[in-house]
Amino acid sequence: MEKSQLVRWSIMLLFLISILYLGEAVASISLGKAPDFTVFYGTARNILNGTNPYEDPTLFTGLGYPIVTGLGYVPFLLFPYTAAQTLFTVLSIVSIFLSLYVILKHLQVKSLSFAVLLFTPFIVFSFPTQFTLGMGQSNFLAYAILLYSFHLFTQKKLYKGGILFGIAVIIKPLFIVLTLFFLLRKSWKFLFVTSSTVCIFVGITILSYGITIYIYYLTELIPHLLKISGREVYYNQGITGFVARLIPDLAVRKMTANIISLSLLFFSLVWMRMRRFSDTAAFNLLLVVLVLVDSLAWQHHFVFLIFPFITLSMRFWRQKNYTFLGVLFFSYLLISINIELPQKIAFIPFLSHGFYGAVLLLTLALFSLGESEPFKKMSRTNNARLNYNR
């Protein structure tokens, strides 16, 4: 058997194993309860009953999202809880492949089937993916919508893209940080459609609850979510988690984390302007920054780095830059591993492996995706088409 055939058969075998793993995951999750989905399901029930989900003591962790997020889960009430949870898990898995398809389509990959076979195991066997599915998180549902909205944006389909981005923000409010990308691109029409979409859904909840529910969320819940205490928990792998594990004093911890996060965000925006990043490169960069600056960057949030990982890996492969590919793979390993008993780790810096991996990925994104990126011709064409429509 030739070496190339052996590689192909190995890739196919890993793909089949990953598919079997996903099937086992669906079966396993359906037999128990995915903690975060119980919150979404309970919130939807509260919305249907007209009761305040923020005051529902039966919710696993309490609702940490604006109430408009719960609207998307109301249709799941058509099913008993176990069936609804299984359906949600299946939809999340389907969204993994939809996200992968959109990324490969956006990058104009010719050998689509081979790329799917190649990248699927990397996605499935990464702990952030397993964490997302096991917890019943909405990451992949929102991510697939986000990526497709970005692809539509690059194809000058601003109305459809704006609507989908608005829906993605409703499902995952963290994505509001990515509006900075569209602000930099001065895509006012896109942002207007996005804002209108969000306002329509917010208006629906206001008709039922009144504006006080959002005042409560902004004045009571947001300050609680922004508290710096407790951020040293192992599963928080962003800047705040890294700083919190090293600095015991809460005031110094908060100041340090805020300065680093804001400086990184500002530097990244300035860097994008100076280097004239293409749409693909700029979006890549902001996705990495998004995960790092999130004060509650749980490990499951790191699935948002799939787009940067695939984009960079394809670039380095085409350039035959095996050194950068090695660094990228090391970054992937740091982000994908999980320490089952973190309390037994004596050397605290070891607990920030996801942070180190994201920093490596950020460095590659900063210095490897400027004007010279292989997709710049495609992006410039798309930008030229967009100019008259912004």
XYZ file of C-alpha atoms in Angstrom:
390
model
C 0.000 0.000 0.000
C 1.332 3.417 -0.982
C 1.977 6.032 1.679
C -0.739 8.378 0.333
C -3.309 5.567 0.414
C -2.324 4.679 3.964
C -2.846 8.304 5.006
C -6.269 8.407 3.337
C -7.391 5.158 4.964
C -6.157 6.417 8.352
C -8.126 9.637 7.924
C -11.246 7.692 6.956
C -10.828 5.427 9.984
C -10.524 8.406 12.340
C -13.589 9.964 10.717
C -15.618 6.786 11.259
C -14.469 6.596 14.880
C -15.514 10.220 15.413
C -18.956 9.498 13.930
C -19.354 6.502 16.238
C -18.295 8.693 19.146
C -20.976 11.252 18.265
C -23.571 8.499 18.113
C -22.499 7.254 21.527
C -22.639 10.833 22.835
C -26.254 11.228 21.715
C -27.203 7.955 23.399
C -25.345 8.838 26.606
C -26.720 12.377 26.866
C -30.280 11.221 26.178
C -30.101 8.940 29.229
C -29.218 11.788 31.586
C -29.656 15.534 31.814
C -27.513 18.142 30.104
C -27.287 20.833 32.829
C -27.380 23.942 30.631
C -30.187 22.636 28.445
C -32.306 22.167 31.572
C -31.919 25.923 32.086
C -32.934 26.719 28.493
C -35.904 24.348 28.659
C -37.013 25.711 32.027
C -36.666 29.282 30.779
C -38.860 28.492 27.774
C -41.472 27.052 30.124
C -41.337 30.241 32.211
C -41.809 32.364 29.093
C -44.830 30.320 28.042
C -46.316 30.634 31.537
C -45.473 34.337 31.801
C -43.362 33.858 34.942
C -39.970 35.396 35.676
C -37.176 32.878 34.876
C -34.673 34.906 36.919
C -36.669 34.056 40.035
C -37.059 30.353 39.258
C -35.088 28.411 41.908
C -35.462 25.141 39.981
C -33.111 26.249 37.186
C -29.734 24.513 37.467
C -27.499 27.606 37.444
C -30.084 30.315 36.953
C -30.521 32.117 33.642
C -27.446 34.170 32.713
C -28.821 35.448 29.405
C -31.332 38.178 28.538
C -34.824 36.731 28.452
C -35.027 37.149 24.661
C -32.552 34.258 24.351
C -35.168 31.922 25.796
C -37.564 32.511 22.892
C -35.549 30.191 20.664
C -36.191 27.273 23.018
C -39.976 27.599 23.212
C -40.492 25.159 20.264
C -38.723 22.456 22.280
C -41.666 22.518 24.702
C -43.608 20.600 22.055
C -41.654 17.551 23.236
C -41.158 15.896 26.634
C -37.880 16.880 28.230
C -35.902 13.758 27.270
C -37.010 13.931 23.638
C -36.334 17.688 23.535
C -32.827 17.230 24.936
C -32.061 14.463 22.430
C -33.341 16.616 19.569
C -31.243 19.541 20.791
C -28.116 17.359 20.945
C -28.729 16.052 17.426
C -29.213 19.605 16.152
C -25.949 20.627 17.818
C -24.113 17.787 16.064
C -25.691 18.703 12.734
C -24.539 22.280 13.378
C -20.952 21.040 13.714
C -21.053 19.760 10.150
C -22.941 22.828 8.925
C -20.243 25.039 10.445
C -17.530 22.967 8.807
C -19.327 23.074 5.451
C -19.728 26.872 5.590
C -16.060 27.357 6.487
C -14.846 25.141 3.640
C -17.262 26.741 1.204
C -16.115 30.208 2.256
C -12.490 29.219 1.757
C -13.369 27.755 -1.647
C -11.942 24.344 -0.850
C -12.006 22.106 -3.909
C -11.748 18.703 -2.230
C -14.698 19.257 0.098
C -15.307 15.629 1.076
C -11.653 15.004 1.945
C -11.512 18.187 4.022
C -14.602 17.100 5.973
C -12.996 13.708 6.626
C -9.791 15.405 7.744
C -11.135 18.109 10.053
C -14.074 16.277 11.674
C -11.953 14.157 14.071
C -10.003 17.228 15.192
C -13.281 18.946 16.066
C -15.016 15.954 17.664
C -12.131 14.777 19.861
C -11.450 18.252 21.233
C -12.634 18.693 24.814
C -14.452 22.011 24.108
C -16.706 20.096 21.685
C -17.350 17.317 24.179
C -17.983 19.888 26.918
C -20.456 21.764 24.699
C -22.448 18.628 23.893
C -22.354 17.225 27.409
C -23.493 20.460 29.053
C -26.239 21.039 26.488
C -24.752 24.368 25.425
C -25.988 26.350 22.410
C -22.514 27.070 21.025
C -22.722 25.099 17.783
C -26.242 26.226 16.940
C -25.230 29.866 17.302
C -21.848 29.322 15.648
C -23.283 27.780 12.482
C -25.652 30.738 12.121
C -22.824 33.193 12.833
C -20.509 31.685 10.220
C -23.211 31.622 7.575
C -24.096 35.255 8.305
C -20.423 36.185 7.861
C -20.261 34.247 4.593
C -23.380 36.046 3.347
C -21.760 39.341 4.331
C -18.735 38.574 2.153
C -21.140 37.713 -0.678
C -22.819 41.159 -0.324
C -26.076 39.567 0.861
C -26.406 42.081 3.662
C -30.097 41.684 4.509
C -29.994 37.913 4.964
C -26.614 38.119 6.673
C -27.784 40.857 9.037
C -30.874 38.918 10.053
C -28.856 35.776 10.763
C -26.219 37.699 12.716
C -28.989 39.205 14.822
C -30.340 35.711 15.547
C -26.830 34.479 16.421
C -26.434 37.369 18.901
C -29.810 36.550 20.450
C -28.818 32.908 20.933
C -25.294 33.778 22.102
C -25.137 37.416 23.348
C -21.336 37.082 23.619
C -21.221 37.492 19.826
C -22.145 41.176 20.223
C -18.374 41.796 20.470
C -18.141 40.811 16.800
C -20.152 43.892 15.812
C -16.744 45.598 15.985
C -15.858 43.786 12.760
C -18.840 45.236 10.928
C -18.201 48.662 12.439
C -14.648 48.578 11.105
C -16.032 47.639 7.710
C -18.562 50.511 7.997
C -21.330 48.165 6.970
C -24.165 50.316 8.283
C -26.862 48.500 6.332
C -25.801 45.151 7.787
C -25.743 46.568 11.318
C -29.139 48.242 10.841
C -30.710 44.935 9.780
C -29.025 43.178 12.713
C -30.247 45.794 15.207
C -33.763 45.672 13.781
C -33.830 41.868 14.086
C -32.740 41.975 17.729
C -35.199 44.781 18.534
C -38.120 42.849 17.034
C -37.463 39.811 19.228
C -36.779 41.961 22.287
C -40.058 43.761 21.592
C -41.936 40.441 21.686
C -40.646 39.740 25.196
C -41.361 43.304 26.317
C -45.003 42.842 25.299
C -45.188 39.937 27.741
C -42.925 41.101 30.554
C -42.533 44.849 30.157
C -39.254 46.738 30.090
C -38.620 46.026 33.786
C -37.333 42.519 32.995
C -34.451 44.041 31.032
C -33.796 46.699 33.668
C -33.511 43.877 36.200
C -31.125 41.979 33.920
C -28.891 45.024 33.349
C -28.847 46.308 36.923
C -28.922 43.091 38.918
C -27.687 40.199 36.822
C -24.964 41.813 34.692
C -23.064 43.241 37.734
C -23.248 39.792 39.327
C -21.886 38.131 36.173
C -19.023 40.644 36.020
C -17.815 39.930 39.558
C -14.162 38.969 39.625
C -14.432 36.536 42.538
C -14.563 32.892 41.549
C -13.048 33.492 38.125
C -10.039 31.358 39.031
C -12.079 28.189 38.408
C -10.176 25.834 36.093
C -12.798 25.790 33.327
C -12.360 29.533 32.800
C -9.464 29.667 30.319
C -9.574 33.311 29.189
C -7.510 36.277 30.341
C -9.593 36.752 33.485
C -9.159 33.119 34.482
C -5.415 33.265 33.857
C -5.007 36.439 35.921
C -7.330 35.221 38.684
C -5.265 32.071 39.203
C -2.105 34.127 39.718
C -3.366 37.136 41.700
C -5.273 36.543 44.972
C -6.170 40.201 45.643
C -9.585 40.855 44.043
C -9.028 44.565 43.336
C -5.633 44.020 41.695
C -7.001 40.974 39.860
C -9.886 42.971 38.392
C -7.740 45.924 37.371
C -5.094 43.701 35.757
C -7.606 41.576 33.838
C -9.487 44.649 32.578
C -6.314 46.432 31.449
C -5.014 43.376 29.577
C -8.395 42.625 27.970
C -9.087 46.191 26.850
C -5.511 46.651 25.641
C -5.693 43.455 23.602
C -8.991 44.453 22.057
C -7.745 47.945 21.226
C -4.431 46.688 19.850
C -6.172 44.109 17.658
C -8.503 46.721 16.157
C -5.612 49.097 15.465
C -3.547 46.250 14.012
C -6.350 45.317 11.645
C -6.595 48.887 10.429
C -2.845 49.208 9.948
C -2.400 45.885 8.159
C -5.591 46.206 6.109
C -6.706 42.722 6.961
C -9.071 40.970 4.586
C -12.539 40.041 5.837
C -11.445 36.478 6.531
C -8.336 37.549 8.430
C -10.101 40.198 10.492
C -12.928 37.856 11.460
C -10.358 35.212 12.380
C -8.566 37.590 14.666
C -11.691 38.850 16.424
C -12.908 35.315 17.118
C -9.685 34.589 19.003
C -9.837 37.915 20.848
C -13.489 37.236 21.697
C -12.591 34.038 23.545
C -9.667 35.627 25.381
C -11.414 38.787 26.616
C -14.592 37.003 27.731
C -14.554 37.205 31.521
C -16.226 33.789 31.655
C -14.341 32.019 28.866
C -15.421 28.497 29.725
C -13.632 25.764 27.813
C -16.737 25.079 25.727
C -16.451 28.614 24.281
C -13.227 27.569 22.576
C -15.232 25.809 19.851
C -15.503 29.313 18.369
C -11.865 28.907 17.317
C -12.682 26.257 14.695
C -12.760 28.880 11.937
C -9.307 30.334 12.773
C -7.791 26.865 13.142
C -9.031 25.640 9.766
C -8.166 28.873 7.962
C -4.640 28.989 9.326
C -3.971 25.290 8.823
C -4.971 25.509 5.172
C -2.823 28.576 4.660
C 0.268 27.007 6.219
C -0.277 23.767 4.312
C -0.475 25.595 1.000
C 2.685 27.492 1.892
C 4.354 24.266 3.064
C 5.165 26.115 6.267
C 5.508 23.053 8.486
C 6.991 25.028 11.369
C 3.860 27.140 11.708
C 1.735 24.024 11.221
C 3.561 22.466 14.157
C 2.946 25.530 16.331
C -0.701 25.517 15.269
C -1.053 21.847 16.192
C 0.554 22.501 19.579
C -1.951 25.337 20.096
C -4.749 22.896 19.233
C -3.473 20.383 21.796
C -3.280 23.010 24.547
C -6.864 24.081 23.857
C -8.251 20.564 23.351
C -6.966 18.789 26.449
C -8.746 18.634 29.771
C -7.353 18.038 33.255
C -9.862 15.848 35.084
C -8.516 16.614 38.564
C -7.189 20.195 38.401
C -7.121 20.454 42.197
C -4.205 18.015 42.200
C -2.031 20.276 40.039
C 0.448 22.001 42.337
C 1.938 24.340 39.723
C -0.959 26.761 39.111
C 0.240 28.120 35.703
C -0.286 24.633 34.214
C -4.028 25.132 34.684
C -4.085 27.877 32.030
C -3.204 25.622 29.080
C -6.223 26.813 27.060
C -5.130 30.406 27.532
C -1.627 29.617 26.275
C -3.065 27.833 23.245
C -5.298 30.782 22.413
C -2.375 33.207 22.760
C -0.344 31.076 20.330
C -3.274 31.061 17.918
C -3.668 34.819 18.305
C 0.021 35.338 17.515
C -0.286 33.280 14.341
C -3.434 35.162 13.354
C -1.817 38.551 13.979
C 1.301 37.985 11.940
C 0.178 35.484 9.324
C -3.033 36.850 7.864
C -2.350 40.323 6.544
C -2.374 41.431 2.922
C -0.372 38.386 1.877
C -2.986 35.796 2.838
C -3.948 33.332 0.094
C -7.586 34.359 0.218
C -6.961 38.073 -0.278
C -7.952 37.966 -3.953
C -11.318 36.493 -3.055
C -11.793 38.930 -0.175
C -10.836 41.967 -2.239
C -13.329 40.956 -4.895
C -16.030 40.621 -2.281
C -15.044 43.957 -0.723
C -15.263 45.682 -4.084
C -18.743 44.296 -4.589
C -19.773 45.477 -1.152
C -18.551 49.065 -1.468
C -21.552 50.349 -3.373
C -23.951 48.636 -0.995
C -22.690 49.924 2.348
